[in-house]
Each structure stands twice: as structure tokens, then as C-alpha cells.
Amino acid sequence: RPDAMSHIGIAREVGALLHKQIKIPKFRLRESTESIRKYASVVVKDRINCPRYTARVVKGIKVSSSPAWLQSFLQSIGIRPINNVVDVTNYVLWEIGQPLHAFDYDKLEGGKIVVKCADEGEKFLTLDGKERILSSETLMICDGSRSVAAAGVMGGINSEISEATTNILIESAYFKAQSIRRTSRMLGLSTDASQHFERGTDPNITAWAAERAACLIQETCGGEILR
């Protein structure tokens, strides 16, 4: 059950059994006066397989090791900490059940996000360092000129977060389950994100998850969240 693949999902079940209200984490989004529209745009060309795409931009961050509390939470469920940006996206995934992906904003040509299917036979280097051959049915996240992530499965090396990253774009989207199952099977690649998407995520939590991640990134990495 996809609704039970997160801590909040399990808490909701326990609340129903005990007749108690679930307590959703509260946070305060501190946005800058600068609008995201000056920096990023999103175009969804395949609205069947991607009915909703939410993005947030955080500028002026510092990538480093996560604080002890964040590392401890991830290690307690068997996840290896990587850095404060990636760790936050993993934390929110297991908190609410919404997979997220963070792109190095400065590696996105034109600050663009375009959601569309790949060209038949297109080659793409995923974050695990392996070259993948794509089909015309593979839903991809692209920038102004190239693919930067296999939607709902894994990002690409060409836009990954590094210690030199200072600006990021957070993706929080809803992808059709059948599309992600097809991509995962074709690429022979199963990830925490794909396992959630394959079972069906909640399209109503994409904005909350993006804002939650932006706040935690601001807390652990500094920076400003664009309005």
C-alpha cells in the first residue's frame, strides 16, 4: 500500500486505530522577495504521464555533511547519509511518501525544466555511472537542451549535486504509476523513488513536500527560498 510507505502514512493508520488525530509537522516557509519566475520555468509536454510538476529554487546554499540528527534518522532506517541536500530529500520521502529530486540549478540550461519522452535510442548517463539506452516511451526530465533525469527513477550525472553546488531546483512531481513501472523495468533500475511511484503517490502532497524540503534545506544548508 503506497499510503503506508511513510512515517506519516503509518501514523495515520495508528491514529485511526486509536481514534486520535495525526499531527502533521509544522514549518514556516521564509521566502525571499525575489520570484522564481525570473529563474526557472516548467513545461510539461506529457500531461498524461506527468499530471503535476512542482518546483522550488533555493539560492546560496552550502553543501556539506548533514547535522547529526538528520544522519541519525536516515541511518535508523538503513539509509546512508550523502550530503545535506540529498539527505533532506530522502528524509522527506520517508516522512510523507513523496519522492523528491534536487538538481544543481546552474547545470540546467536556461533554468528550464521540460517533461517529455526520450528520443528512441537516446543514451543517458544515470547517477550510478551507467549509460542507459532509452526508448520513446521513457518519460524524461530535460532542461533547455538535454535530458537530466529519468522521471521518477534516477537523476543524471550531468545535473547532480556536488560540493560546488550553490543553487538548487527541487522537483516534487506526480508521475503515472504505469509509466514509472515501464521505465524501471526497461532500465533494470529499481530505486526508493520508483518503488513509491510504481505503487501510486498522492498528487495532493507535491507542493507540501517541496516546501518542507526547501525549509529543511534552508535550515541545514542556508540560502534563500525564491518566492
Coordinates of C-alpha atoms in Angstrom, one line a residue:
R1 CA 0.0 0.0 0.0
P2 CA 1.6 3.3 -1.1
D3 CA -0.2 5.3 1.6
A4 CA 1.6 3.2 4.3
M5 CA 5.1 3.6 2.8
S6 CA 6.0 6.6 5.0
H7 CA 6.1 7.5 8.7
I8 CA 3.1 9.9 8.4
G9 CA 1.2 7.2 6.5
I10 CA 1.8 4.7 9.3
A11 CA 0.9 7.4 11.9
R12 CA -2.4 7.9 10.1
E13 CA -3.2 4.2 10.4
V14 CA -2.3 4.2 14.1
G15 CA -4.4 7.3 14.6
A16 CA -7.4 5.6 13.0
L17 CA -7.0 2.6 15.3
L18 CA -6.6 4.7 18.5
H19 CA -9.2 7.3 17.4
K20 CA -6.6 10.1 17.6
Q21 CA -5.7 12.9 15.2
I22 CA -2.5 12.7 13.3
K23 CA 0.0 15.6 13.9
I24 CA 1.5 16.8 10.7
P25 CA 4.9 18.5 11.1
K26 CA 4.6 22.3 11.1
F27 CA 7.1 24.6 9.5
R28 CA 7.3 28.2 8.4
L29 CA 8.3 28.9 4.9
R30 CA 10.6 32.0 4.8
E31 CA 10.6 33.1 1.2
S32 CA 12.7 35.9 -0.4
T33 CA 11.0 38.7 -2.2
E34 CA 12.6 37.5 -5.4
S35 CA 10.3 35.5 -7.7
I36 CA 11.2 32.1 -9.0
R37 CA 9.7 33.2 -12.4
K38 CA 12.9 35.1 -13.1
Y39 CA 15.0 32.0 -12.8
A40 CA 13.0 28.9 -13.7
S41 CA 10.2 27.7 -16.0
V42 CA 8.4 24.3 -16.2
V43 CA 6.9 22.9 -19.4
V44 CA 5.0 19.6 -19.2
K45 CA 4.7 18.2 -22.7
D46 CA 3.4 14.8 -21.5
R47 CA 0.4 15.6 -19.2
I48 CA -0.8 12.0 -19.3
N49 CA 2.3 10.6 -17.5
C50 CA 3.0 13.7 -15.5
P51 CA -0.2 15.5 -14.5
R52 CA 1.6 17.6 -11.9
Y53 CA 5.1 19.0 -11.5
T54 CA 6.1 21.3 -8.6
A55 CA 9.4 23.1 -8.4
R56 CA 11.2 25.2 -5.8
V57 CA 14.5 27.1 -6.2
V58 CA 16.9 27.7 -3.3
K59 CA 19.8 30.0 -3.9
G60 CA 23.1 30.5 -2.0
I61 CA 23.3 27.1 -0.2
K62 CA 26.4 25.4 1.1
V63 CA 26.6 21.6 0.5
S64 CA 28.3 19.7 3.3
S65 CA 27.6 16.8 5.7
S66 CA 24.2 16.7 7.3
P67 CA 23.8 17.5 11.0
A68 CA 23.9 14.6 13.4
W69 CA 20.1 14.5 13.9
L70 CA 19.4 14.1 10.2
Q71 CA 22.1 11.5 9.7
S72 CA 20.8 9.6 12.7
F73 CA 17.2 9.5 11.4
L74 CA 18.3 8.2 8.0
Q75 CA 20.7 5.6 9.5
S76 CA 17.9 4.3 11.7
I77 CA 16.0 3.1 8.6
G78 CA 19.1 1.9 6.8
I79 CA 19.8 4.8 4.5
R80 CA 23.4 6.0 4.1
P81 CA 23.8 9.8 4.5
I82 CA 25.3 11.5 1.5
N83 CA 25.1 15.3 1.9
N84 CA 22.7 17.8 3.4
V85 CA 20.7 18.4 0.2
V86 CA 20.3 14.7 -0.8
D87 CA 19.7 13.7 2.8
V88 CA 16.8 16.2 3.1
T89 CA 15.1 14.8 0.0
N90 CA 15.4 11.2 1.4
Y91 CA 14.1 12.4 4.8
V92 CA 11.0 13.9 3.3
L93 CA 10.5 10.9 1.1
W94 CA 10.2 8.6 4.1
E95 CA 8.4 11.2 6.2
I96 CA 5.5 11.9 3.8
G97 CA 5.9 9.3 1.0
Q98 CA 6.7 11.9 -1.8
P99 CA 9.9 11.2 -3.8
L100 CA 11.9 14.4 -4.5
H101 CA 14.9 15.2 -6.6
A102 CA 17.3 18.1 -6.3
F103 CA 19.1 19.4 -9.4
D104 CA 22.1 21.7 -9.5
Y105 CA 20.3 24.7 -10.8
D106 CA 23.4 26.1 -12.5
K107 CA 23.7 23.0 -14.6
L108 CA 20.2 23.4 -16.1
E109 CA 20.4 25.2 -19.4
G110 CA 18.2 28.2 -19.4
G111 CA 16.8 27.3 -16.0
K112 CA 14.3 25.2 -17.8
I113 CA 12.5 22.0 -16.9
V114 CA 10.8 20.2 -19.7
V115 CA 8.9 16.9 -19.1
K116 CA 8.7 14.8 -22.2
C117 CA 9.5 11.3 -23.6
A118 CA 13.0 10.4 -24.7
D119 CA 14.1 10.0 -28.3
E120 CA 14.3 6.4 -29.4
G121 CA 17.8 5.0 -28.8
E122 CA 18.9 8.1 -26.8
K123 CA 21.8 7.5 -24.4
F124 CA 21.7 8.8 -20.9
L125 CA 24.2 8.5 -18.0
T126 CA 22.5 8.0 -14.7
L127 CA 23.8 8.9 -11.2
D128 CA 25.1 5.3 -10.7
G129 CA 27.6 5.9 -13.6
K130 CA 25.9 3.6 -16.0
E131 CA 24.9 4.5 -19.6
R132 CA 21.3 3.7 -20.3
I133 CA 19.7 3.3 -23.7
L134 CA 16.2 4.9 -23.7
S135 CA 13.1 4.3 -25.7
S136 CA 10.5 6.7 -27.0
E137 CA 8.2 5.6 -24.1
T138 CA 10.7 6.6 -21.4
L139 CA 9.5 9.7 -19.6
M140 CA 12.4 12.1 -19.0
I141 CA 13.1 15.4 -17.2
C142 CA 15.0 17.7 -19.5
D143 CA 16.5 21.2 -19.4
G144 CA 16.7 23.5 -22.4
S145 CA 18.8 21.1 -24.5
R146 CA 19.2 17.6 -22.9
S147 CA 17.8 15.0 -20.6
V148 CA 18.8 15.4 -16.9
A149 CA 16.8 12.7 -15.2
A150 CA 14.8 9.5 -15.9
A151 CA 11.5 10.7 -14.4
G152 CA 10.6 9.1 -11.1
V153 CA 13.6 6.7 -11.2
M154 CA 17.0 8.3 -11.1
G155 CA 18.7 11.6 -12.0
G156 CA 21.6 12.1 -14.3
I157 CA 25.3 12.8 -13.6
N158 CA 25.1 15.9 -15.7
S159 CA 23.0 17.8 -13.1
E160 CA 24.0 16.1 -9.8
I161 CA 24.6 17.9 -6.5
S162 CA 28.2 18.3 -5.6
E163 CA 30.2 20.3 -3.0
A164 CA 30.5 23.1 -5.6
T165 CA 26.7 23.4 -5.8
T166 CA 25.3 26.8 -4.6
N167 CA 21.9 26.9 -6.2
I168 CA 19.4 24.1 -6.5
L169 CA 16.0 23.3 -8.0
I170 CA 13.8 20.9 -6.1
E171 CA 11.5 18.6 -8.0
S172 CA 8.3 17.3 -6.5
A173 CA 6.0 15.7 -9.0
Y174 CA 3.3 13.2 -9.6
F175 CA 4.0 10.6 -12.3
K176 CA 1.6 8.0 -13.6
A177 CA 2.4 4.7 -11.9
Q178 CA 2.4 2.7 -15.2
S179 CA 5.0 5.0 -16.8
I180 CA 7.4 4.6 -13.9
R181 CA 7.0 0.8 -13.8
R182 CA 7.7 0.7 -17.5
T183 CA 10.9 2.8 -17.2
S184 CA 12.2 0.9 -14.1
R185 CA 11.7 -2.4 -15.9
M186 CA 13.2 -1.2 -19.2
L187 CA 16.3 0.3 -17.4
G188 CA 16.6 -2.6 -15.0
L189 CA 16.8 0.0 -12.3
S190 CA 14.7 0.0 -9.1
T191 CA 15.1 2.9 -6.6
D192 CA 13.3 4.1 -3.5
A193 CA 11.6 6.7 -5.7
S194 CA 10.5 4.3 -8.3
Q195 CA 9.1 1.9 -5.7
H196 CA 6.9 4.7 -4.4
F197 CA 5.8 6.0 -7.7
E198 CA 5.1 2.5 -9.1
R199 CA 2.5 1.9 -6.3
G200 CA 0.9 5.3 -6.7
T201 CA 1.8 8.5 -4.8
D202 CA -0.6 11.3 -3.7
P203 CA -0.8 14.2 -6.2
N204 CA -2.1 16.5 -3.4
I205 CA 1.1 16.5 -1.4
T206 CA 3.7 17.6 -4.0
A207 CA 3.6 21.3 -3.0
W208 CA 3.8 20.5 0.7
A209 CA 6.7 18.1 0.2
A210 CA 8.6 20.7 -1.9
E211 CA 8.1 23.4 0.7
R212 CA 9.0 21.0 3.6
A213 CA 12.2 20.1 1.8
A214 CA 13.0 23.8 1.0
C215 CA 12.7 24.7 4.7
L216 CA 14.9 21.8 5.8
I217 CA 17.5 22.6 3.2
Q218 CA 17.5 26.3 4.3
E219 CA 17.9 25.0 7.9
T220 CA 20.8 22.7 7.1
C221 CA 22.4 24.4 4.1
G222 CA 21.5 28.1 4.5
G223 CA 20.3 30.0 1.4
E224 CA 17.1 31.8 0.3
I225 CA 14.0 30.2 -1.0
L226 CA 12.6 32.1 -4.0
R227 CA 9.0 33.2 -3.9

